[in-house]
Backbone as ProteinMPNN parsed JSONL, in Angstrom:
{"seq_chain_A": "MCRVLPVLSPVPGTAVAMTGVPDPVFAQGMVGPGAAVEPDRAPQDALAPITGRILKLHPHAFVVVSTEGRGVLVHLGIDTVTLGGAGFDLLAAEGDQVEAGTPVIRWNPADVAAGGRAPIVPVVALDAAPDAVADPAAGEVAAGDRLFSWA", "coords_chain_A": {"N_chain_A": [[147.585, -136.295, 69.898], [150.626, -137.061, 71.83], [151.77, -135.589, 75.023], [154.818, -133.699, 75.412], [157.754, -136.114, 76.726], [159.676, -135.818, 79.537], [162.757, -137.182, 79.942], [164.891, -138.58, 82.27], [168.073, -138.748, 83.677], [169.156, -141.383, 84.615], [171.393, -141.743, 86.173], [174.687, -140.516, 87.304], [177.133, -138.904, 85.086], [178.697, -138.876, 82.182], [177.017, -137.406, 79.258], [176.042, -139.516, 76.345], [175.953, -140.137, 72.669], [173.308, -142.691, 71.378], [174.937, -144.384, 69.497], [177.184, -144.042, 70.58], [177.278, -146.573, 72.32], [178.65, -149.587, 73.031], [177.537, -151.806, 72.066], [175.806, -153.334, 69.627], [173.072, -153.843, 69.491], [171.793, -151.929, 70.793], [173.191, -149.579, 69.563], [172.626, -149.478, 67.196], [169.652, -148.813, 67.571], [167.988, -150.975, 67.699], [166.805, -151.505, 69.834], [165.149, -149.367, 70.538], [165.141, -145.866, 70.245], [166.952, -143.335, 72.1], [169.382, -142.23, 74.551], [172.549, -142.35, 75.892], [174.534, -143.07, 79.192], [177.723, -142.582, 80.264], [178.905, -143.89, 83.074], [179.992, -142.196, 86.013], [182.351, -143.442, 88.045], [181.828, -144.584, 90.618], [180.032, -145.928, 93.686], [176.758, -146.089, 93.409], [173.035, -145.109, 93.19], [170.745, -145.912, 90.756], [168.546, -143.982, 89.08], [164.804, -143.974, 88.414], [163.628, -142.825, 85.283], [161.596, -141.499, 84.726], [158.163, -140.594, 85.635], [156.185, -143.245, 86.856], [154.944, -146.825, 86.634], [157.13, -149.419, 87.877], [157.763, -151.877, 85.281], [159.092, -153.978, 84.686], [161.826, -155.579, 86.328], [165.19, -156.045, 86.963], [168.547, -157.338, 88.304], [169.964, -155.968, 86.886], [169.18, -154.106, 84.988], [165.95, -151.911, 83.964], [162.349, -151.325, 83.624], [160.699, -148.497, 83.39], [157.123, -147.409, 83.287], [155.067, -145.294, 81.814], [151.645, -143.302, 83.056], [150.842, -142.969, 80.252], [151.424, -145.223, 78.991], [153.81, -145.031, 78.051], [157.262, -146.592, 77.922], [160.221, -146.849, 79.358], [163.1, -148.026, 79.38], [166.018, -148.361, 81.428], [169.29, -149.675, 81.403], [171.799, -151.266, 82.782], [175.08, -150.923, 82.248], [176.867, -153.219, 79.959], [176.21, -156.312, 78.873], [175.881, -157.243, 81.404], [173.892, -158.894, 82.437], [175.335, -161.03, 82.672], [176.207, -161.211, 84.766], [174.359, -162.208, 86.917], [173.401, -160.966, 88.848], [175.154, -159.924, 90.846], [176.581, -157.593, 92.559], [174.389, -155.731, 92.312], [171.859, -154.157, 93.981], [168.554, -154.328, 94.667], [166.348, -151.596, 95.212], [163.587, -151.435, 94.878], [160.487, -152.867, 93.704], [159.048, -155.127, 91.122], [155.898, -153.995, 89.993], [155.757, -151.508, 91.624], [154.765, -148.074, 92.149], [156.404, -145.262, 91.01], [158.156, -141.915, 91.237], [159.772, -139.725, 89.126], [163.149, -139.932, 89.629], [163.187, -141.75, 91.772], [165.364, -143.579, 93.433], [166.066, -146.975, 92.06], [167.829, -149.129, 91.904], [170.929, -150.028, 93.581], [174.418, -149.648, 92.474], [177.417, -150.102, 91.548], [179.517, -148.832, 89.238], [182.249, -148.845, 88.889], [183.204, -151.763, 89.558], [181.605, -153.067, 87.419], [183.269, -152.172, 85.616], [185.563, -153.14, 86.297], [185.448, -155.974, 85.853], [185.799, -156.205, 83.2], [183.709, -155.539, 81.638], [181.71, -153.259, 79.733], [180.425, -150.459, 81.44], [178.605, -148.578, 80.717], [175.169, -146.877, 80.294], [172.393, -147.091, 78.718], [169.623, -145.505, 77.955], [166.534, -145.899, 76.87], [163.501, -145.024, 74.914], [161.049, -147.161, 74.52], [159.39, -148.842, 71.835], [159.386, -146.474, 70.234], [159.22, -143.999, 67.839], [161.911, -143.624, 65.601], [162.555, -140.87, 65.089], [161.394, -140.042, 67.423], [162.446, -138.934, 70.148], [164.293, -136.314, 71.25], [166.535, -133.471, 71.397], [169.065, -134.653, 72.963], [171.011, -134.831, 76.306], [174.189, -133.272, 76.472], [177.594, -133.869, 77.392], [178.727, -133.542, 80.616], [176.368, -134.734, 83.025], [174.184, -134.754, 85.994], [172.479, -137.313, 88.034], [169.263, -137.39, 87.519], [169.086, -134.962, 86.271], [167.712, -133.777, 82.858], [167.73, -135.898, 80.288], [166.956, -136.528, 77.427], [164.455, -135.55, 75.524], [160.904, -136.673, 74.495], [159.005, -136.984, 72.497]], "CA_chain_A": [[149.351, -135.883, 70.146], [151.214, -136.937, 72.978], [152.659, -134.322, 75.448], [156.443, -134.365, 75.464], [157.771, -136.748, 78.069], [161.021, -135.597, 79.775], [163.367, -138.379, 80.317], [165.671, -137.988, 83.093], [169.327, -139.315, 83.213], [169.472, -142.137, 85.995], [173.045, -141.851, 86.697], [175.697, -139.259, 87.198], [178.394, -139.064, 84.404], [178.609, -137.89, 80.701], [175.755, -137.965, 78.284], [176.525, -140.349, 75.065], [174.678, -140.737, 71.845], [173.051, -144.084, 71.393], [175.424, -144.438, 68.516], [178.518, -144.724, 71.005], [177.433, -147.867, 73.149], [179.557, -150.533, 72.503], [176.617, -152.863, 71.752], [175.075, -153.137, 68.133], [171.438, -153.867, 69.828], [171.464, -150.457, 71.426], [173.846, -148.544, 68.862], [171.847, -149.357, 65.75], [168.663, -148.318, 67.55], [166.937, -151.949, 67.679], [165.795, -151.513, 71.177], [164.369, -148.155, 70.3], [165.897, -144.579, 70.221], [167.34, -142.692, 73.365], [170.889, -142.143, 74.715], [173.149, -143.36, 77.151], [175.271, -142.281, 80.086], [178.907, -142.97, 80.578], [178.578, -143.372, 84.509], [180.906, -141.783, 87.029], [182.962, -144.633, 88.63], [181.401, -144.769, 92.234], [178.786, -146.25, 94.239], [175.62, -144.935, 93.334], [171.754, -145.205, 93.083], [170.361, -145.841, 89.441], [166.884, -143.58, 89.461], [163.802, -143.954, 87.929], [163.964, -141.791, 84.639], [160.213, -141.04, 84.322], [157.317, -141.346, 86.795], [155.36, -144.268, 86.511], [155.035, -147.973, 87.33], [158.046, -150.611, 87.417], [156.933, -153.327, 84.802], [160.226, -154.942, 84.801], [162.948, -155.163, 87.234], [166.169, -157.254, 86.812], [169.16, -156.574, 88.93], [170.849, -154.987, 85.897], [167.951, -153.289, 84.219], [164.364, -151.918, 84.495], [161.49, -150.494, 82.672], [158.974, -148.1, 83.842], [155.866, -147.206, 82.321], [154.089, -143.8, 82.377], [150.439, -143.739, 82.797], [150.266, -143.101, 78.985], [151.932, -146.21, 78.525], [155.446, -145.184, 77.284], [157.968, -147.553, 78.603], [161.724, -146.206, 79.421], [164.284, -149.04, 79.781], [167.315, -148.335, 81.694], [170.318, -150.997, 81.162], [173.043, -150.817, 83.617], [176.382, -151.713, 81.733], [176.457, -154.187, 78.6], [176.579, -157.836, 79.378], [175.997, -157.487, 82.922], [173.093, -159.945, 82.988], [176.128, -162.396, 83.188], [176.764, -161.319, 86.497], [173.305, -162.928, 87.752], [172.762, -159.937, 89.927], [175.978, -159.946, 91.6], [176.85, -156.299, 92.8], [173.67, -155.025, 92.098], [170.898, -154.225, 94.867], [167.552, -153.743, 94.206], [165.405, -150.662, 95.778], [161.897, -151.304, 94.488], [160.123, -153.816, 93.349], [158.357, -154.79, 89.896], [154.827, -153.071, 90.143], [156.181, -150.354, 92.484], [154.48, -146.88, 91.389], [157.656, -144.326, 91.602], [158.272, -140.861, 90.803], [161.059, -139.701, 88.563], [163.987, -139.796, 90.619], [162.972, -142.571, 92.909], [166.211, -145.092, 93.643], [165.44, -148.099, 91.797], [168.783, -150.169, 91.841], [172.277, -149.719, 93.873], [175.277, -150.586, 91.964], [179.132, -149.569, 90.992], [180.056, -149.06, 87.685], [183.659, -149.309, 88.654], [183.243, -152.776, 90.215], [181.682, -153.364, 86.302], [184.38, -152.124, 84.781], [186.786, -154.166, 86.69], [185.197, -157.061, 85.306], [185.847, -156.216, 82.285], [182.173, -154.916, 81.078], [181.326, -151.57, 79.592], [179.431, -149.829, 82.66], [177.545, -147.443, 79.943], [173.923, -147.081, 80.86], [171.869, -147.047, 77.761], [168.551, -145.094, 78.398], [165.707, -146.308, 75.654], [162.42, -144.823, 74.661], [160.565, -148.408, 74.007], [158.229, -148.44, 70.88], [158.908, -145.091, 69.895], [159.674, -143.927, 66.455], [163.501, -143.085, 65.619], [162.615, -139.528, 65.41], [160.478, -139.301, 68.884], [163.621, -138.671, 70.948], [164.642, -135.022, 70.666], [167.346, -132.605, 72.597], [169.405, -135.149, 73.919], [171.741, -133.976, 76.656], [175.424, -133.317, 75.858], [178.492, -133.596, 78.194], [178.087, -134.171, 82.16], [174.852, -135.078, 83.459], [173.631, -135.324, 87.045], [171.462, -138.087, 87.951], [168.089, -136.585, 87.614], [168.685, -134.022, 84.631], [167.132, -134.028, 81.596], [168.706, -136.719, 79.355], [166.275, -136.202, 76.471], [162.703, -135.652, 75.643], [160.313, -137.808, 74.1], [157.682, -136.117, 71.684]], "C_chain_A": [[149.462, -135.882, 71.57], [151.902, -135.699, 73.831], [154.004, -134.996, 75.37], [156.71, -134.66, 76.781], [159.116, -136.224, 78.15], [161.659, -136.984, 80.72], [164.544, -138.403, 81.183], [167.21, -139.04, 83.356], [169.084, -140.167, 84.88], [170.501, -142.418, 86.86], [173.54, -140.593, 86.56], [176.602, -139.778, 86.21], [178.356, -138.375, 82.892], [177.714, -138.602, 79.655], [176.498, -138.524, 76.946], [175.632, -140.264, 73.944], [174.309, -142.272, 71.884], [174.143, -144.619, 70.431], [176.912, -144.855, 69.329], [178.195, -145.959, 72.073], [177.763, -148.844, 72.562], [178.624, -151.963, 72.627], [175.961, -152.849, 70.51], [173.718, -153.28, 68.669], [171.281, -152.419, 70.143], [171.779, -149.319, 70.294], [173.201, -148.433, 67.556], [170.197, -148.756, 66.418], [167.412, -149.724, 67.552], [166.405, -152.226, 68.662], [164.843, -150.573, 70.788], [165.431, -146.994, 70.644], [166.069, -144.1, 71.73], [168.613, -142.197, 73.443], [171.284, -142.777, 76.041], [174.172, -142.009, 78.059], [176.605, -142.894, 80.355], [179.194, -142.586, 81.998], [179.792, -143.371, 85.349], [181.416, -143.217, 87.901], [183.121, -144.726, 90.208], [180.081, -145.197, 92.355], [177.435, -145.275, 93.663], [174.573, -145.812, 92.857], [171.382, -144.861, 91.625], [168.696, -145.22, 89.577], [166.153, -143.776, 88.41], [163.959, -142.841, 86.88], [162.635, -140.8, 84.592], [159.427, -141.487, 85.726], [156.673, -141.955, 85.954], [155.387, -145.441, 87.103], [156.477, -148.909, 86.695], [157.176, -151.817, 86.821], [157.744, -153.983, 84.908], [161.281, -154.495, 85.71], [163.733, -156.559, 87.262], [167.072, -156.211, 87.578], [170.03, -155.486, 87.722], [170.025, -154.04, 84.735], [166.495, -153.379, 84.79], [163.977, -151.265, 83.525], [160.348, -149.75, 83.389], [158.29, -147.574, 83.104], [155.074, -145.819, 82.889], [152.543, -144.127, 82.294], [149.986, -143.286, 81.583], [150.442, -144.368, 78.361], [153.18, -146.416, 77.932], [156.63, -145.597, 78.483], [159.16, -146.993, 78.273], [162.462, -147.456, 80.03], [165.484, -148.319, 80.166], [168.035, -149.65, 81.926], [171.445, -150.436, 81.817], [174.291, -151.626, 83.035], [175.854, -152.856, 80.728], [177.128, -155.41, 79.263], [176.249, -157.995, 80.712], [174.953, -158.346, 83.408], [173.865, -161.166, 83.061], [176.482, -162.474, 84.233], [176.012, -162.196, 87.524], [173.35, -162.171, 89.037], [173.818, -159.405, 91.059], [176.298, -158.278, 91.391], [175.758, -155.677, 92.398], [172.566, -154.983, 93.318], [169.937, -153.548, 94.66], [166.806, -152.909, 95.43], [164.288, -150.529, 95.757], [161.938, -152.584, 93.931], [159.444, -153.762, 92.051], [156.582, -154.569, 90.934], [154.459, -151.939, 91.158], [155.745, -149.116, 91.401], [155.846, -145.723, 92.075], [157.348, -143.018, 90.638], [159.788, -140.493, 90.271], [162.023, -139.41, 89.435], [163.972, -140.624, 91.709], [164.456, -143.448, 92.618], [165.683, -146.213, 93.409], [166.607, -149.188, 92.085], [170.106, -149.352, 92.455], [173.247, -150.411, 93.08], [176.68, -149.598, 91.738], [179.824, -149.539, 89.799], [181.541, -149.218, 87.495], [184.117, -150.569, 89.16], [182.737, -153.702, 88.205], [182.644, -153.569, 85.258], [185.612, -152.771, 84.904], [186.795, -155.074, 86.406], [185.263, -157.514, 83.926], [184.631, -156.038, 81.129], [182.373, -153.633, 80.891], [180.096, -151.204, 80.744], [178.645, -148.78, 81.883], [176.356, -147.801, 80.025], [172.903, -146.431, 79.485], [170.522, -146.733, 78.361], [167.277, -144.988, 77.152], [164.633, -145.98, 75.816], [161.836, -146.258, 74.231], [159.43, -148.198, 73.001], [158.094, -147.166, 70.61], [159.883, -144.928, 68.435], [160.982, -143.408, 66.669], [163.618, -141.54, 65.879], [161.704, -138.88, 66.697], [161.543, -138.704, 69.719], [164.158, -137.354, 70.274], [165.892, -134.284, 71.905], [167.933, -133.615, 73.417], [170.558, -134.405, 74.778], [173.196, -134.176, 75.996], [176.776, -133.038, 77.171], [177.921, -133.839, 79.711], [176.72, -133.629, 82.352], [174.898, -135.432, 84.898], [172.453, -136.363, 87.185], [170.514, -137.24, 88.371], [168.017, -135.13, 86.739], [168.078, -134.525, 83.558], [167.929, -134.762, 80.799], [168.43, -136.28, 77.677], [164.857, -136.222, 76.578], [162.311, -136.465, 74.539], [158.995, -137.463, 73.638], [156.684, -137.182, 71.737]], "O_chain_A": [[148.85, -135.185, 72.379], [152.567, -134.876, 73.203], [154.319, -136.184, 75.298], [156.307, -134.043, 77.767], [159.784, -136.111, 77.122], [161.232, -137.548, 81.728], [165.504, -138.129, 80.463], [167.075, -140.232, 83.08], [168.897, -139.624, 85.969], [170.548, -143.072, 87.902], [173.03, -139.7, 85.883], [176.939, -140.959, 86.297], [177.892, -137.244, 82.74], [177.642, -139.779, 79.302], [177.509, -137.947, 76.548], [174.436, -140.318, 74.231], [175.087, -143.036, 72.455], [174.256, -145.802, 70.753], [177.659, -145.737, 68.905], [179.195, -146.249, 72.729], [177.214, -149.104, 71.491], [179.003, -152.986, 73.198], [175.308, -151.805, 70.519], [173.007, -152.529, 68.002], [170.417, -151.822, 69.501], [171.014, -148.386, 70.048], [173.236, -147.396, 66.894], [169.527, -148.2, 65.548], [166.203, -149.525, 67.432], [165.54, -153.102, 68.679], [163.675, -150.949, 70.691], [166.462, -147.245, 71.268], [165.26, -144.535, 72.549], [169.066, -141.691, 72.416], [170.672, -143.419, 76.895], [174.427, -140.825, 77.84], [176.453, -144.036, 80.788], [179.587, -141.467, 82.326], [180.537, -144.348, 85.426], [180.533, -143.955, 88.339], [184.151, -144.883, 90.865], [179.171, -145.011, 91.548], [177.316, -144.052, 93.583], [174.776, -146.891, 92.301], [171.614, -143.729, 91.2], [167.789, -145.881, 90.082], [166.748, -143.78, 87.333], [164.411, -141.797, 87.351], [162.681, -139.579, 84.449], [159.774, -142.302, 86.581], [156.463, -141.668, 84.775], [155.858, -145.386, 88.239], [156.797, -149.057, 85.516], [156.314, -152.497, 87.377], [157.339, -155.053, 85.364], [161.607, -153.319, 85.873], [163.3, -157.694, 87.461], [166.889, -154.999, 87.688], [170.564, -154.4, 87.949], [170.511, -153.425, 83.785], [165.949, -154.188, 85.54], [164.678, -150.704, 82.683], [159.328, -150.256, 83.856], [158.807, -147.16, 82.066], [154.665, -145.493, 84.003], [152.148, -145.06, 81.594], [148.769, -143.108, 81.529], [149.795, -144.689, 77.364], [153.632, -147.453, 77.446], [156.809, -145.07, 79.581], [159.355, -146.617, 77.117], [162.298, -147.75, 81.214], [166.032, -147.643, 79.296], [167.514, -150.587, 82.532], [171.979, -149.368, 81.52], [174.479, -152.81, 83.313], [174.705, -153.298, 80.699], [178.161, -155.505, 79.925], [176.399, -159.138, 81.143], [174.93, -158.63, 84.605], [173.35, -162.227, 83.413], [176.993, -163.453, 84.777], [176.479, -162.746, 88.522], [173.336, -162.717, 90.14], [173.49, -158.651, 91.976], [176.272, -157.753, 90.278], [176.159, -154.623, 91.904], [172.382, -156.141, 93.693], [170.037, -152.338, 94.459], [166.664, -153.462, 96.521], [163.73, -149.67, 96.439], [162.926, -153.28, 93.696], [159.152, -152.643, 91.63], [156.288, -154.89, 92.085], [153.338, -151.534, 91.466], [156.13, -149.048, 90.234], [156.108, -145.492, 93.256], [156.612, -142.985, 89.652], [160.807, -140.873, 90.848], [161.735, -138.462, 90.165], [164.7, -140.326, 92.657], [164.575, -143.963, 91.506], [164.89, -146.689, 94.222], [166.179, -150.238, 92.564], [170.399, -148.243, 92.007], [173.114, -151.622, 92.902], [176.661, -148.371, 91.827], [180.721, -150.335, 89.518], [182.09, -149.57, 86.451], [185.336, -150.69, 89.28], [183.367, -154.676, 87.793], [182.867, -154.464, 84.442], [186.479, -152.961, 84.051], [187.892, -155.631, 86.449], [184.975, -158.619, 83.467], [184.725, -156.385, 79.952], [183.039, -152.908, 81.63], [178.99, -151.744, 80.745], [177.959, -148.047, 82.597], [176.145, -149.004, 79.871], [172.78, -145.208, 79.412], [170.119, -147.507, 79.23], [167.17, -143.914, 76.56], [164.196, -146.415, 76.882], [162.433, -146.545, 73.193], [158.539, -147.405, 73.303], [157.001, -146.603, 70.666], [160.899, -145.537, 68.103], [161.271, -142.817, 67.709], [164.451, -141.005, 66.612], [161.409, -137.705, 66.912], [161.208, -137.546, 69.967], [164.417, -137.256, 69.074], [165.98, -134.642, 73.079], [167.514, -133.673, 74.573], [171.121, -133.458, 74.229], [173.408, -135.046, 75.152], [176.779, -131.971, 77.785], [176.79, -134.278, 79.915], [176.157, -132.586, 82.019], [175.612, -136.395, 85.179], [171.485, -136.23, 86.437], [170.658, -136.461, 89.313], [167.027, -134.407, 86.63], [167.955, -135.739, 83.394], [169.006, -134.222, 80.546], [169.275, -135.86, 76.887], [164.185, -136.752, 77.463], [163.117, -136.923, 73.73], [157.985, -137.636, 74.319], [155.563, -137.002, 71.262]]}, "name": "protein", "num_of_chains": 1, "seq": "MCRVLPVLSPVPGTAVAMTGVPDPVFAQGMVGPGAAVEPDRAPQDALAPITGRILKLHPHAFVVVSTEGRGVLVHLGIDTVTLGGAGFDLLAAEGDQVEAGTPVIRWNPADVAAGGRAPIVPVVALDAAPDAVADPAAGEVAAGDRLFSWA"}
């Protein structure tokens, strides 16, 4: 049995159930279970939600994989891939070993919202059973606060 992995909020804001994400792929759990954060509308760094290695890094999203092989996807906004990286500054690189709380991408959710896109940040436990995610946070969270537990 795997140990419980605390998954931290990558950004400050308000914790939201995955069903509240305005994208059916995330809302219906097709990518995996997790939670989301409606981010504060201010320039900020998106932090690594777990300790591990950055497996994938795009301007709008990244995946960190733990030493046990559990991957967590952080997606900065909905349809932000269409921005082609504009408004996102990479602070790390694919393959980097990071501690939970390490800054990975700098961005401004207010700019994403001003462009007509939802800046909500889904945080997904990849390849996890729907019931593997427990104790989701509710209400305000700071970057680095526990967002959910992955059993």
